mmCIF file of C-alpha atoms and ligand atoms in Angstrom:
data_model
loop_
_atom_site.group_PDB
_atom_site.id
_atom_site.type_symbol
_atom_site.label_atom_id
_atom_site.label_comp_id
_atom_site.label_asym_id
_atom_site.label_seq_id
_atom_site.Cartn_x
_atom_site.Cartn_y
_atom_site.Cartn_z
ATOM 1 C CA UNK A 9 -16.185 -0.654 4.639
ATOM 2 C CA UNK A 10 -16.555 -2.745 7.832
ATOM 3 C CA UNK A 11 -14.291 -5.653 6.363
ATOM 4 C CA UNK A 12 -11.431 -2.670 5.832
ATOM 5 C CA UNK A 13 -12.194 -1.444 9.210
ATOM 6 C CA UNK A 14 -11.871 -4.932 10.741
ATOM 7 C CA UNK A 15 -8.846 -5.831 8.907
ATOM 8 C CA UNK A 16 -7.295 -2.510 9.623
ATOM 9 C CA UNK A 17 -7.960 -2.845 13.595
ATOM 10 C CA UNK A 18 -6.665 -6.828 13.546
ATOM 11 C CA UNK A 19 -2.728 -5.595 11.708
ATOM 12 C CA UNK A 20 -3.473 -6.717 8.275
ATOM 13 C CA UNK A 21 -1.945 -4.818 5.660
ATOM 14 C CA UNK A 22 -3.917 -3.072 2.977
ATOM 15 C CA UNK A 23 -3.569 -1.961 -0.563
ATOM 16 C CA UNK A 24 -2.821 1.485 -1.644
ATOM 17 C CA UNK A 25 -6.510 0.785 -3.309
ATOM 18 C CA UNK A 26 -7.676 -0.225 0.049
ATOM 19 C CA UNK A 27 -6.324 2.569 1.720
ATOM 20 C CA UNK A 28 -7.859 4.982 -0.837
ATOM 21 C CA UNK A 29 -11.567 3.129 -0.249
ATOM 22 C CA UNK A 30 -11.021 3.438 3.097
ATOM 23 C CA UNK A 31 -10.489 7.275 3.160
ATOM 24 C CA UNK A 32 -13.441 7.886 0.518
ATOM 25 C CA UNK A 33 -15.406 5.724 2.593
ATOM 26 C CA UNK A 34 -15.514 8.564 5.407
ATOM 27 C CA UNK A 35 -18.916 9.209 6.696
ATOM 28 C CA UNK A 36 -19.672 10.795 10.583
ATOM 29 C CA UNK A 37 -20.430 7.390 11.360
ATOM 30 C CA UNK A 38 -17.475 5.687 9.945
ATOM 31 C CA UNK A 39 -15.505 8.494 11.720
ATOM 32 C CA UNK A 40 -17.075 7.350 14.787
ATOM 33 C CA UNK A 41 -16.672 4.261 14.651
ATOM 34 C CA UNK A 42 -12.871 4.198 13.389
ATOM 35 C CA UNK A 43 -12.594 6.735 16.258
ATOM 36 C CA UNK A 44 -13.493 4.089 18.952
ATOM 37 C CA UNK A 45 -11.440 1.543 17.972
ATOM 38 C CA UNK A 46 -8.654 3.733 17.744
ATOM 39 C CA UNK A 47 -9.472 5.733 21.042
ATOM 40 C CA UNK A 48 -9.184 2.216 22.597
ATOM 41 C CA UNK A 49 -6.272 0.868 21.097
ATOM 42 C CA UNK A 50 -4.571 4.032 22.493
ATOM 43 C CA UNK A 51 -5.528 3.020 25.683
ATOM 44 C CA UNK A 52 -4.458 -0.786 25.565
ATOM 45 C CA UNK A 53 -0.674 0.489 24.549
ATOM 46 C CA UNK A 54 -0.587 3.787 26.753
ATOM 47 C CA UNK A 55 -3.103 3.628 29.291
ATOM 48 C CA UNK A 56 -4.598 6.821 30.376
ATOM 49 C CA UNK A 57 -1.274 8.555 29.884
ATOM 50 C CA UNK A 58 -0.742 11.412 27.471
ATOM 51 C CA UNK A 59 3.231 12.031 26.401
ATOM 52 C CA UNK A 60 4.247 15.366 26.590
ATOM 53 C CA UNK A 61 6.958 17.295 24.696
ATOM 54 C CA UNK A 62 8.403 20.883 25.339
ATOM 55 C CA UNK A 63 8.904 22.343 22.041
ATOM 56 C CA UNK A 64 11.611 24.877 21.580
ATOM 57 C CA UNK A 65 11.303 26.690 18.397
ATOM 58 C CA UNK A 66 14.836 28.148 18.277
ATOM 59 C CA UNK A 67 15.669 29.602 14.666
ATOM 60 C CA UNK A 68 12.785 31.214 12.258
ATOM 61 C CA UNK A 69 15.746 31.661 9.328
ATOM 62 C CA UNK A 70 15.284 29.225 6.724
ATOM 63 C CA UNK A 71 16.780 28.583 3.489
ATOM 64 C CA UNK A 72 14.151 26.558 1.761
ATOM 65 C CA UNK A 73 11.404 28.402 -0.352
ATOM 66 C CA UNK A 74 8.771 25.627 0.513
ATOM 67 C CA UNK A 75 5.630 27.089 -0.566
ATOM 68 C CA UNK A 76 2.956 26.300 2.164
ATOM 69 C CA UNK A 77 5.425 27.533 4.811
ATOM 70 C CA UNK A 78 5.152 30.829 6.748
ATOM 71 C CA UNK A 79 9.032 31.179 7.824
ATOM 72 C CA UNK A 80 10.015 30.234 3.659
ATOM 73 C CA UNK A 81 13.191 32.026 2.659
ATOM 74 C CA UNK A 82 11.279 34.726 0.740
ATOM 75 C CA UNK A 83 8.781 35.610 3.511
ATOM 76 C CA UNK A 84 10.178 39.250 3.815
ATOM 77 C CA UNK A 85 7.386 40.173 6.483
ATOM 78 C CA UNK A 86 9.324 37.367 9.485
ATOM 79 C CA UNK A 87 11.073 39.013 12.110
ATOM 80 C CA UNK A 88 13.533 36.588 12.300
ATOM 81 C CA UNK A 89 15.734 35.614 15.283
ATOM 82 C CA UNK A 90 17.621 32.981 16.997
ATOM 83 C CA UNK A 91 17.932 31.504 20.188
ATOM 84 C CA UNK A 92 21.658 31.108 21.287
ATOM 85 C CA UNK A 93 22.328 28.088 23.654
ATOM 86 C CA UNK A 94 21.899 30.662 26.733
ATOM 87 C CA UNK A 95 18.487 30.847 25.746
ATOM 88 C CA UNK A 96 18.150 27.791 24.994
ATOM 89 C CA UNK A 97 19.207 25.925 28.622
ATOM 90 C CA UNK A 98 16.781 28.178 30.689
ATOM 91 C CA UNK A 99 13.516 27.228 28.955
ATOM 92 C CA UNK A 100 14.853 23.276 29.219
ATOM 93 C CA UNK A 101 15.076 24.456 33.106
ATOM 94 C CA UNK A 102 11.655 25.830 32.960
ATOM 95 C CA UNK A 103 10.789 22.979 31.244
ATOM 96 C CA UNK A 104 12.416 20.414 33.137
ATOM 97 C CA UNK A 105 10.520 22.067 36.198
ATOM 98 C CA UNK A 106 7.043 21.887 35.040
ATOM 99 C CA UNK A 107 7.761 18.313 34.428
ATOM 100 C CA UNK A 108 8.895 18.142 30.773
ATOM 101 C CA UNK A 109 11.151 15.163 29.810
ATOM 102 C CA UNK A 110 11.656 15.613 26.211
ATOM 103 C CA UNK A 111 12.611 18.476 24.674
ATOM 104 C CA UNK A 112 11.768 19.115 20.910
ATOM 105 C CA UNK A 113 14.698 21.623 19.309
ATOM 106 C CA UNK A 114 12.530 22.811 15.975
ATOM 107 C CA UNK A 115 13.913 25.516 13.353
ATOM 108 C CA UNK A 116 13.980 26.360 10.105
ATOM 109 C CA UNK A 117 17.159 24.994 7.670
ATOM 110 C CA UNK A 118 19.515 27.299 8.863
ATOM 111 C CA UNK A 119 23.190 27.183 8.129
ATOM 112 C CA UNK A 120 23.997 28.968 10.899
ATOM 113 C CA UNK A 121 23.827 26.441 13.073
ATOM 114 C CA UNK A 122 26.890 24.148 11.966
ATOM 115 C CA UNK A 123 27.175 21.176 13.412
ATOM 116 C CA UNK A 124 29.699 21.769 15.945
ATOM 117 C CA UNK A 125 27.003 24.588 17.425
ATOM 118 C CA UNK A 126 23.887 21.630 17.611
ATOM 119 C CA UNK A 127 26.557 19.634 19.101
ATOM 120 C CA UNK A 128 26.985 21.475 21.985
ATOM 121 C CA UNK A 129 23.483 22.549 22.726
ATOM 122 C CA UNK A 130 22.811 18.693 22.583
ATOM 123 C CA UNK A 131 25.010 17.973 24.831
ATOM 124 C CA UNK A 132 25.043 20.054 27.316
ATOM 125 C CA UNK A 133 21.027 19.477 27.595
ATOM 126 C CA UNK A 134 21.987 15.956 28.138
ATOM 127 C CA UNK A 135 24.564 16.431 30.559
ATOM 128 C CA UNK A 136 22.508 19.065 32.512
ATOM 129 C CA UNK A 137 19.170 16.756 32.195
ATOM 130 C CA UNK A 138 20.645 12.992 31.310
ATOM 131 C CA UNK A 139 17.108 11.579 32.531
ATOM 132 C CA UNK A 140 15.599 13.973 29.370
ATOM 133 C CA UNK A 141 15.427 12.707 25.474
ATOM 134 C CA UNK A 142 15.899 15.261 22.858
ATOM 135 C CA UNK A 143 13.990 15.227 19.308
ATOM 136 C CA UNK A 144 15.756 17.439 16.498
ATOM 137 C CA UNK A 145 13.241 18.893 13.822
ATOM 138 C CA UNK A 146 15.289 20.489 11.391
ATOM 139 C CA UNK A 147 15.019 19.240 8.178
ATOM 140 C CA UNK A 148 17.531 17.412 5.741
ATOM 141 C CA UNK A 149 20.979 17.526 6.481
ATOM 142 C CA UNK A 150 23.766 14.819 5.182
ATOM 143 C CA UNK A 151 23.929 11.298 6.947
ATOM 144 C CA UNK A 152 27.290 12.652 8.496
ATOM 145 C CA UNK A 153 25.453 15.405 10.492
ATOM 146 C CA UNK A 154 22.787 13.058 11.679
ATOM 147 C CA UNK A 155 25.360 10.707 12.986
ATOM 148 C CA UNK A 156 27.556 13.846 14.676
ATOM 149 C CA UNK A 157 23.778 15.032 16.189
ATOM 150 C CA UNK A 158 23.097 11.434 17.427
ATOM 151 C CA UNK A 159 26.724 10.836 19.088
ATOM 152 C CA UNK A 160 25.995 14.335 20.991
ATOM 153 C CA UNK A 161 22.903 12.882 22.568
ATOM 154 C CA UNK A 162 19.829 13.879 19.882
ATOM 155 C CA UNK A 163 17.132 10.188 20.592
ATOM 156 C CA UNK A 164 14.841 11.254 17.794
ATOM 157 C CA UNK A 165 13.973 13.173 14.753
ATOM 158 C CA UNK A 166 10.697 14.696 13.184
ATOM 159 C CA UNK A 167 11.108 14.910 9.886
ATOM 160 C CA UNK A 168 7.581 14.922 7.966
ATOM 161 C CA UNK A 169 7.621 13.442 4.222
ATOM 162 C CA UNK A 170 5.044 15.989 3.541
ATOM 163 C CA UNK A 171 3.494 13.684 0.912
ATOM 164 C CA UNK A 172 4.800 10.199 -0.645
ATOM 165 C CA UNK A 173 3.677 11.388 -4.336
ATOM 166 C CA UNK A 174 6.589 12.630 -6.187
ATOM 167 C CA UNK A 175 4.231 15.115 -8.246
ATOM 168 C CA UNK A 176 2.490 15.978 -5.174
ATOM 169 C CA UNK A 177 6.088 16.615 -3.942
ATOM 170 C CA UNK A 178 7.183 19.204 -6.393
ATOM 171 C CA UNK A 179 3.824 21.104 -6.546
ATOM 172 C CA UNK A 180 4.269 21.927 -2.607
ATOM 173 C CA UNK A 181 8.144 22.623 -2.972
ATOM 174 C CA UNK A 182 10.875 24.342 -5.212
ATOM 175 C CA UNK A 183 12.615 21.968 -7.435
ATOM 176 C CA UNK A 184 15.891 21.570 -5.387
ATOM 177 C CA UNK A 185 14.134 19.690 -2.678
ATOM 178 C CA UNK A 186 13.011 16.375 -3.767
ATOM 179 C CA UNK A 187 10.980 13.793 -2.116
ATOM 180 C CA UNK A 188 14.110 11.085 -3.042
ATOM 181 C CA UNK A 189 16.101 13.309 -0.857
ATOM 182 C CA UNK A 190 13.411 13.091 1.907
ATOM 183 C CA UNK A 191 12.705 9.732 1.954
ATOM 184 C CA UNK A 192 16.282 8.971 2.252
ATOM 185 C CA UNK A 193 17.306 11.262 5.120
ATOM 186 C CA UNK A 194 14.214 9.321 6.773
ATOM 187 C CA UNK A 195 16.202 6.048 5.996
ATOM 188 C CA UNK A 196 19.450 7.318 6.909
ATOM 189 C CA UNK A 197 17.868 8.755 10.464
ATOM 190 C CA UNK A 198 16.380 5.206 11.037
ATOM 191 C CA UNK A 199 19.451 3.281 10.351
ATOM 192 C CA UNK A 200 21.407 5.554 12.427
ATOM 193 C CA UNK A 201 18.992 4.902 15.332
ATOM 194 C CA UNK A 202 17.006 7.453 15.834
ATOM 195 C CA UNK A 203 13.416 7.319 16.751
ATOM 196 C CA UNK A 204 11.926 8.570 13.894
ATOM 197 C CA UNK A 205 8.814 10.751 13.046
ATOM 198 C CA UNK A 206 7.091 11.418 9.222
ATOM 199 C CA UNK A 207 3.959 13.066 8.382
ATOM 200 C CA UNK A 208 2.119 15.449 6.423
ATOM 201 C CA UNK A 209 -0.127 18.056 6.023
ATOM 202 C CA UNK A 210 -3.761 16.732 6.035
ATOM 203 C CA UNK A 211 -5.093 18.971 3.102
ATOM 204 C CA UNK A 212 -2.376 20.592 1.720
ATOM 205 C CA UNK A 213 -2.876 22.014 -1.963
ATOM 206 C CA UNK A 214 -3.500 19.653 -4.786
ATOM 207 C CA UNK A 215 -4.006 16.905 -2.242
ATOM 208 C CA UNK A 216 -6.168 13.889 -3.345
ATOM 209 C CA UNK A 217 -7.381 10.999 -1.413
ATOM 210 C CA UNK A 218 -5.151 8.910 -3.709
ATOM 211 C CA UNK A 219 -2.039 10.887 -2.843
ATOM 212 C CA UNK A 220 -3.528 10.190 1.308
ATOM 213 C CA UNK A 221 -3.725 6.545 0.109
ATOM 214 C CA UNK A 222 -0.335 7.222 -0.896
ATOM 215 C CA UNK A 223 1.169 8.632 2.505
ATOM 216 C CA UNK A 224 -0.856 5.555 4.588
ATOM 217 C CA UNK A 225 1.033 2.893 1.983
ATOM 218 C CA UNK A 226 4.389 4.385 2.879
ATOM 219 C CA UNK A 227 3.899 4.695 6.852
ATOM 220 C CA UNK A 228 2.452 1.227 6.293
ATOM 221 C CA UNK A 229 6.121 0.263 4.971
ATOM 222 C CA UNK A 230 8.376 2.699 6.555
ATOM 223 C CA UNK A 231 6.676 1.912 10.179
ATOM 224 C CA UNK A 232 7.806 4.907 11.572
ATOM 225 C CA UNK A 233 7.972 5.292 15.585
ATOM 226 C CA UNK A 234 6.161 8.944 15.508
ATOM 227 C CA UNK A 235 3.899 10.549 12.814
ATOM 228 C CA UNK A 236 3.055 14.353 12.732
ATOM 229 C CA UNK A 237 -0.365 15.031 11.307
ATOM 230 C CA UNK A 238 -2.093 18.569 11.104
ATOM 231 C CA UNK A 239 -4.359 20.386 8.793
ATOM 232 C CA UNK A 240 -2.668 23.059 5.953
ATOM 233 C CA UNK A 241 -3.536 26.359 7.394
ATOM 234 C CA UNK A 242 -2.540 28.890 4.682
ATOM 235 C CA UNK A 243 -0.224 31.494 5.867
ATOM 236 C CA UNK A 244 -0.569 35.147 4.272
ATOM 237 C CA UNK A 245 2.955 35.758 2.805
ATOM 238 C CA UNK A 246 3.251 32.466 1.135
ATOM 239 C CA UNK A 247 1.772 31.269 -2.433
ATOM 240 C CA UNK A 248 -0.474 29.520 -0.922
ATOM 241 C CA UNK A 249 -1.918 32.246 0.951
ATOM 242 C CA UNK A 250 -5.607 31.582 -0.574
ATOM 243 C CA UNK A 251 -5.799 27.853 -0.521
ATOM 244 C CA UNK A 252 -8.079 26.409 1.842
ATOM 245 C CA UNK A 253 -7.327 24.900 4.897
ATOM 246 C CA UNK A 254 -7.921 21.086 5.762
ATOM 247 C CA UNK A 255 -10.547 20.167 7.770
ATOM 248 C CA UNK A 256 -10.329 19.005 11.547
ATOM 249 C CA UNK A 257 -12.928 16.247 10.423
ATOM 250 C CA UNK A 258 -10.441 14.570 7.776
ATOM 251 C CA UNK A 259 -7.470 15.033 10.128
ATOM 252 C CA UNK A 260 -9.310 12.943 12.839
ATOM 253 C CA UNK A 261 -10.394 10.112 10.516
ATOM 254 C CA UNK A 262 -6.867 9.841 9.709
ATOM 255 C CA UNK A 263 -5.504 10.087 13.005
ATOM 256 C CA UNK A 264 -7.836 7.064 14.362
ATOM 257 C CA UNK A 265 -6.273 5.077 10.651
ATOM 258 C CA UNK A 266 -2.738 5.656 11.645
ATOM 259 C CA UNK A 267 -3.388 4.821 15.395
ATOM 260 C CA UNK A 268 -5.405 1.039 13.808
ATOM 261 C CA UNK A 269 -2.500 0.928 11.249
ATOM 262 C CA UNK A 270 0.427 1.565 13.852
ATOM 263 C CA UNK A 271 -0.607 0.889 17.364
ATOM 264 C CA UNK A 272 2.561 1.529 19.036
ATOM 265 C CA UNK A 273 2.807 4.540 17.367
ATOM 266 C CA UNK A 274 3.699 8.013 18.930
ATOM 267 C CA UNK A 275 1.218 10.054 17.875
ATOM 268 C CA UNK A 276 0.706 14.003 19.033
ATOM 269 C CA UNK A 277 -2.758 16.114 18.597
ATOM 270 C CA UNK A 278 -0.915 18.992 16.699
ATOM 271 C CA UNK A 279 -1.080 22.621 17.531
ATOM 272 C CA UNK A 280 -2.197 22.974 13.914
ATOM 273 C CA UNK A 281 -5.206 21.119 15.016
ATOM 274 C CA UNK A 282 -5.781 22.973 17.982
ATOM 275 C CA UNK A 283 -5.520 26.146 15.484
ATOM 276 C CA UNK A 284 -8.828 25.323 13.775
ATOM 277 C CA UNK A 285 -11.057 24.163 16.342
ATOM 278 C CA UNK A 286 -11.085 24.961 20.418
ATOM 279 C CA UNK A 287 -11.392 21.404 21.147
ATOM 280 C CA UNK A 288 -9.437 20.257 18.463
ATOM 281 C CA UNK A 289 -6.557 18.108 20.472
ATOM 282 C CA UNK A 290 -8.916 16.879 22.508
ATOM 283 C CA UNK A 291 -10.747 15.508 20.217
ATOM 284 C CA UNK A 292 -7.184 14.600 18.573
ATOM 285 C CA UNK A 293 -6.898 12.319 21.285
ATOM 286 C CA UNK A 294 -10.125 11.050 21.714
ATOM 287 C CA UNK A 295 -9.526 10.152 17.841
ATOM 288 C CA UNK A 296 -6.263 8.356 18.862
ATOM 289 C CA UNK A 297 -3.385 10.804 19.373
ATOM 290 C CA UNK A 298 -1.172 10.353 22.356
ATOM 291 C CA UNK A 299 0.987 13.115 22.641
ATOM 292 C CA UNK A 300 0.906 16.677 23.386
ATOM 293 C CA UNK A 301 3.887 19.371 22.658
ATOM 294 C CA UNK A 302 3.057 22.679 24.061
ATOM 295 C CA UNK A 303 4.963 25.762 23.448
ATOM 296 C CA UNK A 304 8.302 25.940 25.588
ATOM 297 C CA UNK A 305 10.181 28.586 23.644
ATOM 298 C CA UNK A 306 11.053 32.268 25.234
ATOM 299 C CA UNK A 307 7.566 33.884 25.610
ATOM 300 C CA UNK A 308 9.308 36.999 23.200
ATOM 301 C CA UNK A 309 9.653 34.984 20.203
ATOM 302 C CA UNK A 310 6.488 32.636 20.403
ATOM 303 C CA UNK A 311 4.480 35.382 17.858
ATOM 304 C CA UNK A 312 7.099 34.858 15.446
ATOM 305 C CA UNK A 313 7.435 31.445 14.369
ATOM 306 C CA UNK A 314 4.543 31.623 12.199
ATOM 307 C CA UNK A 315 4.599 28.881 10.138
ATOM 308 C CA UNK A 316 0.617 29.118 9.523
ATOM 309 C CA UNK A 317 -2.062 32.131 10.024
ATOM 310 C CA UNK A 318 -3.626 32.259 13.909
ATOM 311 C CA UNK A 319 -1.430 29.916 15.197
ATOM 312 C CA UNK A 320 -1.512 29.306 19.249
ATOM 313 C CA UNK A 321 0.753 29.645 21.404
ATOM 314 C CA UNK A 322 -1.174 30.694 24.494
ATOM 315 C CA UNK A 323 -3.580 28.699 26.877
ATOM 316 C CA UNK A 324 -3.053 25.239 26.827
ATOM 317 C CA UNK A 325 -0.029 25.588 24.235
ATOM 318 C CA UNK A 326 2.402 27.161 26.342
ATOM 319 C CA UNK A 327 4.476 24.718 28.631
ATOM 320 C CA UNK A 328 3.929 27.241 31.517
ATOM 321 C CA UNK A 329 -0.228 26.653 31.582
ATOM 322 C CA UNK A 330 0.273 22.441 32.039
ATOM 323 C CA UNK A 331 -2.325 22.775 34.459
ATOM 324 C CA UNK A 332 -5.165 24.134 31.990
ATOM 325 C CA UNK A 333 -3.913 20.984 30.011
ATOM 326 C CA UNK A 334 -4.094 18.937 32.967
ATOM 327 C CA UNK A 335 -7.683 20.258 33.860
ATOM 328 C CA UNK A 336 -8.381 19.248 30.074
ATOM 329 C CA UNK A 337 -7.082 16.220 29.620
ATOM 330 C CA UNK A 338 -8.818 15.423 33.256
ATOM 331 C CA UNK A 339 -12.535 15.617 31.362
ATOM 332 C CA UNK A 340 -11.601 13.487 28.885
ATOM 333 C CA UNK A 341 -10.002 10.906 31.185
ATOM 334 C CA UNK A 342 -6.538 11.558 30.563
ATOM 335 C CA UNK A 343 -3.056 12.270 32.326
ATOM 336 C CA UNK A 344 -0.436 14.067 31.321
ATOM 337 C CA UNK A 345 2.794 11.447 31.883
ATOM 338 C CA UNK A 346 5.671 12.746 33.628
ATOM 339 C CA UNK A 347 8.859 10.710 31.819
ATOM 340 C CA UNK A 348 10.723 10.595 28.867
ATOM 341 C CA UNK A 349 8.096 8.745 26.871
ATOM 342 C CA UNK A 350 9.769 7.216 24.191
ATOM 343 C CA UNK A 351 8.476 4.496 21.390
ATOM 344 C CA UNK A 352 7.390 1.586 23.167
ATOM 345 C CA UNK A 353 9.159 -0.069 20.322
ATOM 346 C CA UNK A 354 12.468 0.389 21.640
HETATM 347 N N1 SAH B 10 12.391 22.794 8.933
HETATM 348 C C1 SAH B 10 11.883 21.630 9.636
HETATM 349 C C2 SAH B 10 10.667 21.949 10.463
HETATM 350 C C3 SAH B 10 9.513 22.396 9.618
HETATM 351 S S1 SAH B 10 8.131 23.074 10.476
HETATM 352 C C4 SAH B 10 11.616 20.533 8.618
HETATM 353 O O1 SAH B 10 11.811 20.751 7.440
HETATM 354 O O2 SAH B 10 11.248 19.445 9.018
HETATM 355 C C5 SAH B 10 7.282 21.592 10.874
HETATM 356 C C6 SAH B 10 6.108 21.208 9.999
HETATM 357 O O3 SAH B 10 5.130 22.231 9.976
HETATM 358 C C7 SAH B 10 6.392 20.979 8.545
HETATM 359 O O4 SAH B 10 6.964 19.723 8.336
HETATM 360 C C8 SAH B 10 5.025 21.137 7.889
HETATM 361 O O5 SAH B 10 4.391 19.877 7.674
HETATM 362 C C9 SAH B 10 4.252 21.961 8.912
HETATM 363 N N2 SAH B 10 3.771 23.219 8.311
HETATM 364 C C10 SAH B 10 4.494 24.150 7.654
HETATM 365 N N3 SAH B 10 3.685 25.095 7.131
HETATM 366 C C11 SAH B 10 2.417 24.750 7.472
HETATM 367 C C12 SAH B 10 1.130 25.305 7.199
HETATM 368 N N4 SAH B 10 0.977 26.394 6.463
HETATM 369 N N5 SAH B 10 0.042 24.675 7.718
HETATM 370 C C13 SAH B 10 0.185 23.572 8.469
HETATM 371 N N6 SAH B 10 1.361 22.987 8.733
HETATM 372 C C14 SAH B 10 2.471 23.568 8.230
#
């Protein structure tokens, strides 16, 4: 364990074997340890400074039937709604106030918003805030769209792979998604030039530490500049409504792994982590994460984009309380940092 450890923290590449001895080799001490080294090489690349990220959540309608997912097409119990570009441009204000230089535009796959419609809420947040980045989070579209979203303005995309094991893959979704189709949106956004996020669920049903070896291996290769990592939480209109949740003690062994594997990576303490434990994006970042997004959406929809049971959006999760975040990150020796924040890879 301490040779995969070492050769982990020193940029060697492993083995999807290696990978999968390294997760099963998770003991509290191992954690600890793993947690160090990553907790430090966070601070080599980023100092004391914690990225932060205004996320607007601005559709709930979706068109996908993926089954972990609270805001699935066939949730009937959603009250759904969208935000029009006037509601949009005052929470960037708000935002852009409080100190917020990226904005995160997240939503379901809905068709209503064409790409002429993105295209002008892109760009008029970038001509009303040119020192701000945006990140898209909206799920597959064609390479065409991508391009049209990055000409308007859009710097990155989140777009989790959810899990690199094709099996995995179709036991989470309905068979018209595909991870093939994932994995190459992912390509196309990189090759357009966007900074690019992955990720998964940390577990998600029918997980297996292989299929985690599995995920590793391919951010290993794909080296992307952001990965999104957060327990399942089941949500009570899906199938998956009596799964169990993952654990906040796996999801920090992996953060600290991705943070060793990727050290320039951007890397947030998920409100899905903060979900299942008080402390939980704290210790997020004590395990390696980097980046906070707090809730930055109209206060009137924030109960509705439940993609997962109990989720937060008060306290520390809503953009307007950055100074109970401050006071947080302050005992654990942190900062929040006021700029766009983008992958020190570019
Ligand atoms: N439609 C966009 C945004 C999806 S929501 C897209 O397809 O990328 C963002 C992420 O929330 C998803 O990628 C998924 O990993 C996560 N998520 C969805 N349901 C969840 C649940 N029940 N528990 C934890 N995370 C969940």
């Amino acid at each position: 364990m301490d040779k995969l450890i070492n050769w982990l923290s020193s940029g060697e590449m492993l083995t999807k074997s290696e990978f999968k001895d390294l997760i099963d080799g998770y003991t509290p001490e191992n954690a600890e340890k793993l947690a160090f080294l990553a907790n430090n090489k966070r601070q080599q690349i980023f100092s004391n400074n914690i990225y932060i990220r205004g996320l607007i959540e601005f559709t709930n309608y979706c068109k996908n039937n993926c089954y972990y997912c609270g805001i699935r097409r066939d949730n009937k119990n959603v009250s759904r709604y969208r935000l029009t570009k006037e509601d949009i441009l005052p929470c960037c204000d708000k935002g852009y106030k409080l100190g917020f230089r990226t904005f995160v535009l997240q939503g379901g796959e809905d068709n209503f918003f064409t790409d002429d419609k993105l295209c002008e809420i892109i760009s008029e947040i970038k001509n009303l805030y040119p020192d701000c980045a945006v990140t898209l989070s909206i799920g597959e579209r064609t390479l065409e769209s991508y391009q049209k979203l990055f000409n308007a303005g859009a710097d990155r995309y989140l777009l989790r792979h959810e899990t690199a094991n094709d099996k995995h893959y179709s036991s989470l979704h309905p068979r018209e998604l595909t991870l093939s189709n994932r994995i190459k949106c992912l390509e196309n956004l990189k090759s357009i030039g966007y900074q690019v996020g992955c990720g998964f669920m940390v577990g998600s049903p029918n997980q297996t530490n292989e299929f985690l070896a599995e995920d590793l291996y391919f951010l290993q290769q794909f080296r992307p500049h952001m990965v999104g990592i957060g327990p399942f939480i089941p949500q009570k209109d899906t199938p998956f409504a009596n799964q169990t949740a993952g654990t906040l003690e796996k999801t920090l062994y992996l953060l600290s792994i991705i943070r060793l594997m990727l050290p320039d990576v951007l890397l947030p303490a998920t409100t899905a982590l903060g979900t299942i434990h008080p402390k939980g994006r704290e210790m997020g970042i004590l395990s390696g994460a980097n980046v906070i997004m707090p809730n930055l959406s109209p206060e009137i929809v924030r109960g509705k984009y439940t993609l997962y049971d109990n989720k937060l959006y008060t306290g520390d999760e809503a953009a307007e309380n950055l100074k109970l975040l401050r006071e947080k990150l302050k005992t654990i020796n942190c900062k929040v940092y006021i700029g766009r924040g983008d992958s020190p890879k570019i």
